[in-house]
Amino acid sequence: MGLGADVRNRLAELGRETVALVERYLSSTADRPALEAAAAALGRRYAALLREAGVTLTDAVAAFAYFRRGMDEAVRTYAGAHGLPTDVAAGLWERVAVLEDHLLVALTGGYDDSSRMPAVSGAAGGPGDRESTDHART
């Protein structure tokens, strides 16, 4: 992707906002529904910026997958550095994955030419429903 400096700077800012959102989401006092809605809003902002820059949906999802691997590795590193038990580390990873799912669904929805946006409320079949997400992959 040959993105201009302005687009790269705007993407970097969205990345910083995403990391800050993840940090707030992992807090024990987090308002998860509000932060999941914020993740969806970020996903739509990513989509608008990337579409404006001429980035295809495939490339946008590939970039997200790369970013997601980095976030997953950061959670593993954090858990290891703090000596967290495996079940606690798995819980952190699961919470981050749910938030990332909300962002990804909204990002891909932002490429949908119709006015319909996918649900991100965590209702059955939504990104907060890990079972339905797993079935969608099979």
XYZ file of C-alpha atoms in Angstrom:
138
model
C 0.000 0.000 0.000
C 1.563 3.264 -1.091
C -0.090 5.565 1.410
C 0.776 9.245 1.670
C 2.240 10.780 4.807
C -1.096 12.327 5.822
C -2.910 8.978 5.654
C -0.085 7.224 7.523
C -0.205 9.899 10.239
C -3.977 9.571 10.548
C -3.654 5.764 10.731
C -0.993 6.117 13.430
C -3.364 8.306 15.448
C -6.159 5.754 15.066
C -3.702 3.060 16.170
C -2.854 5.018 19.313
C -6.571 5.479 20.017
C -7.089 1.737 19.550
C -4.298 0.838 21.990
C -5.682 3.301 24.568
C -9.138 1.788 24.102
C -7.771 -1.721 24.689
C -6.036 -0.530 27.867
C -9.291 0.959 29.176
C -11.222 -2.176 28.169
C -8.911 -4.403 30.204
C -9.569 -2.377 33.342
C -11.678 -4.171 35.928
C -13.961 -1.128 36.093
C -14.451 -0.834 32.328
C -17.853 -0.027 30.868
C -17.492 -2.778 28.275
C -20.625 -2.020 26.208
C -19.577 1.619 25.830
C -16.022 0.649 24.921
C -17.274 -1.965 22.432
C -19.341 0.794 20.798
C -16.210 2.971 20.746
C -14.294 0.130 19.045
C -17.009 -0.070 16.393
C -16.766 3.682 15.861
C -12.992 3.334 15.439
C -13.550 0.553 12.919
C -15.832 2.804 10.898
C -13.229 5.588 11.049
C -10.547 3.181 9.818
C -12.832 2.113 6.958
C -13.605 5.683 5.925
C -9.930 6.637 5.923
C -8.781 3.512 4.100
C -11.547 3.689 1.493
C -10.723 7.363 0.905
C -7.077 6.354 0.384
C -8.098 3.710 -2.163
C -7.206 0.715 0.012
C -9.130 -2.423 -0.928
C -11.136 -4.345 1.649
C -8.741 -7.270 1.287
C -5.743 -5.052 2.064
C -7.608 -3.403 4.953
C -8.370 -6.803 6.510
C -4.778 -7.947 5.940
C -3.519 -4.825 7.733
C -5.956 -5.469 10.574
C -4.755 -9.089 10.877
C -1.164 -7.843 11.139
C -2.184 -5.315 13.820
C -4.177 -7.998 15.664
C -1.191 -10.337 15.842
C 0.801 -7.516 17.422
C -1.928 -6.883 19.991
C -2.137 -10.604 20.792
C 1.625 -10.753 21.275
C 1.482 -7.678 23.538
C -1.109 -9.422 25.736
C 1.070 -12.557 25.939
C 4.146 -10.461 26.791
C 2.230 -8.520 29.452
C 0.902 -11.732 30.999
C 4.356 -13.316 31.040
C 6.076 -10.237 32.434
C 3.554 -10.037 35.271
C 3.559 -13.777 36.001
C -0.172 -14.076 35.388
C -1.683 -17.535 35.673
C -2.698 -19.137 32.387
C -6.433 -18.735 33.051
C -6.027 -15.005 33.789
C -3.893 -14.528 30.662
C -6.502 -16.366 28.601
C -9.193 -14.086 30.004
C -7.199 -11.009 28.985
C -6.708 -12.386 25.497
C -10.426 -13.207 25.208
C -11.431 -9.677 26.224
C -9.025 -8.135 23.728
C -10.286 -10.506 21.019
C -13.894 -9.446 21.626
C -12.931 -5.792 21.313
C -10.932 -6.499 18.153
C -13.942 -8.357 16.725
C -16.113 -5.277 17.183
C -13.536 -3.143 15.430
C -13.122 -5.595 12.528
C -16.855 -6.050 11.943
C -17.309 -2.278 11.800
C -14.278 -1.866 9.540
C -15.611 -4.399 7.041
C -19.108 -2.933 7.377
C -17.644 0.423 6.416
C -16.755 -1.086 3.042
C -20.333 -2.306 2.530
C -21.969 -0.126 -0.092
C -25.408 -0.601 1.425
C -26.611 1.565 4.291
C -26.898 -1.485 6.551
C -24.254 -1.681 9.260
C -23.605 -4.972 11.088
C -24.708 -5.347 14.678
C -21.909 -4.937 17.204
C -23.920 -5.215 20.384
C -22.647 -8.658 21.329
C -26.087 -10.150 20.675
C -26.224 -13.713 19.416
C -24.393 -13.838 16.142
C -22.539 -10.577 16.857
C -18.832 -10.238 17.442
C -19.244 -10.561 21.193
C -20.631 -14.059 20.704
C -17.435 -16.108 20.374
C -19.357 -19.273 19.523
C -21.050 -17.645 16.524
C -17.706 -16.135 15.476
C -16.088 -19.566 15.593
C -18.894 -21.085 13.518
C -18.511 -18.355 10.931
C -14.900 -19.457 10.415
C -15.795 -23.042 9.602
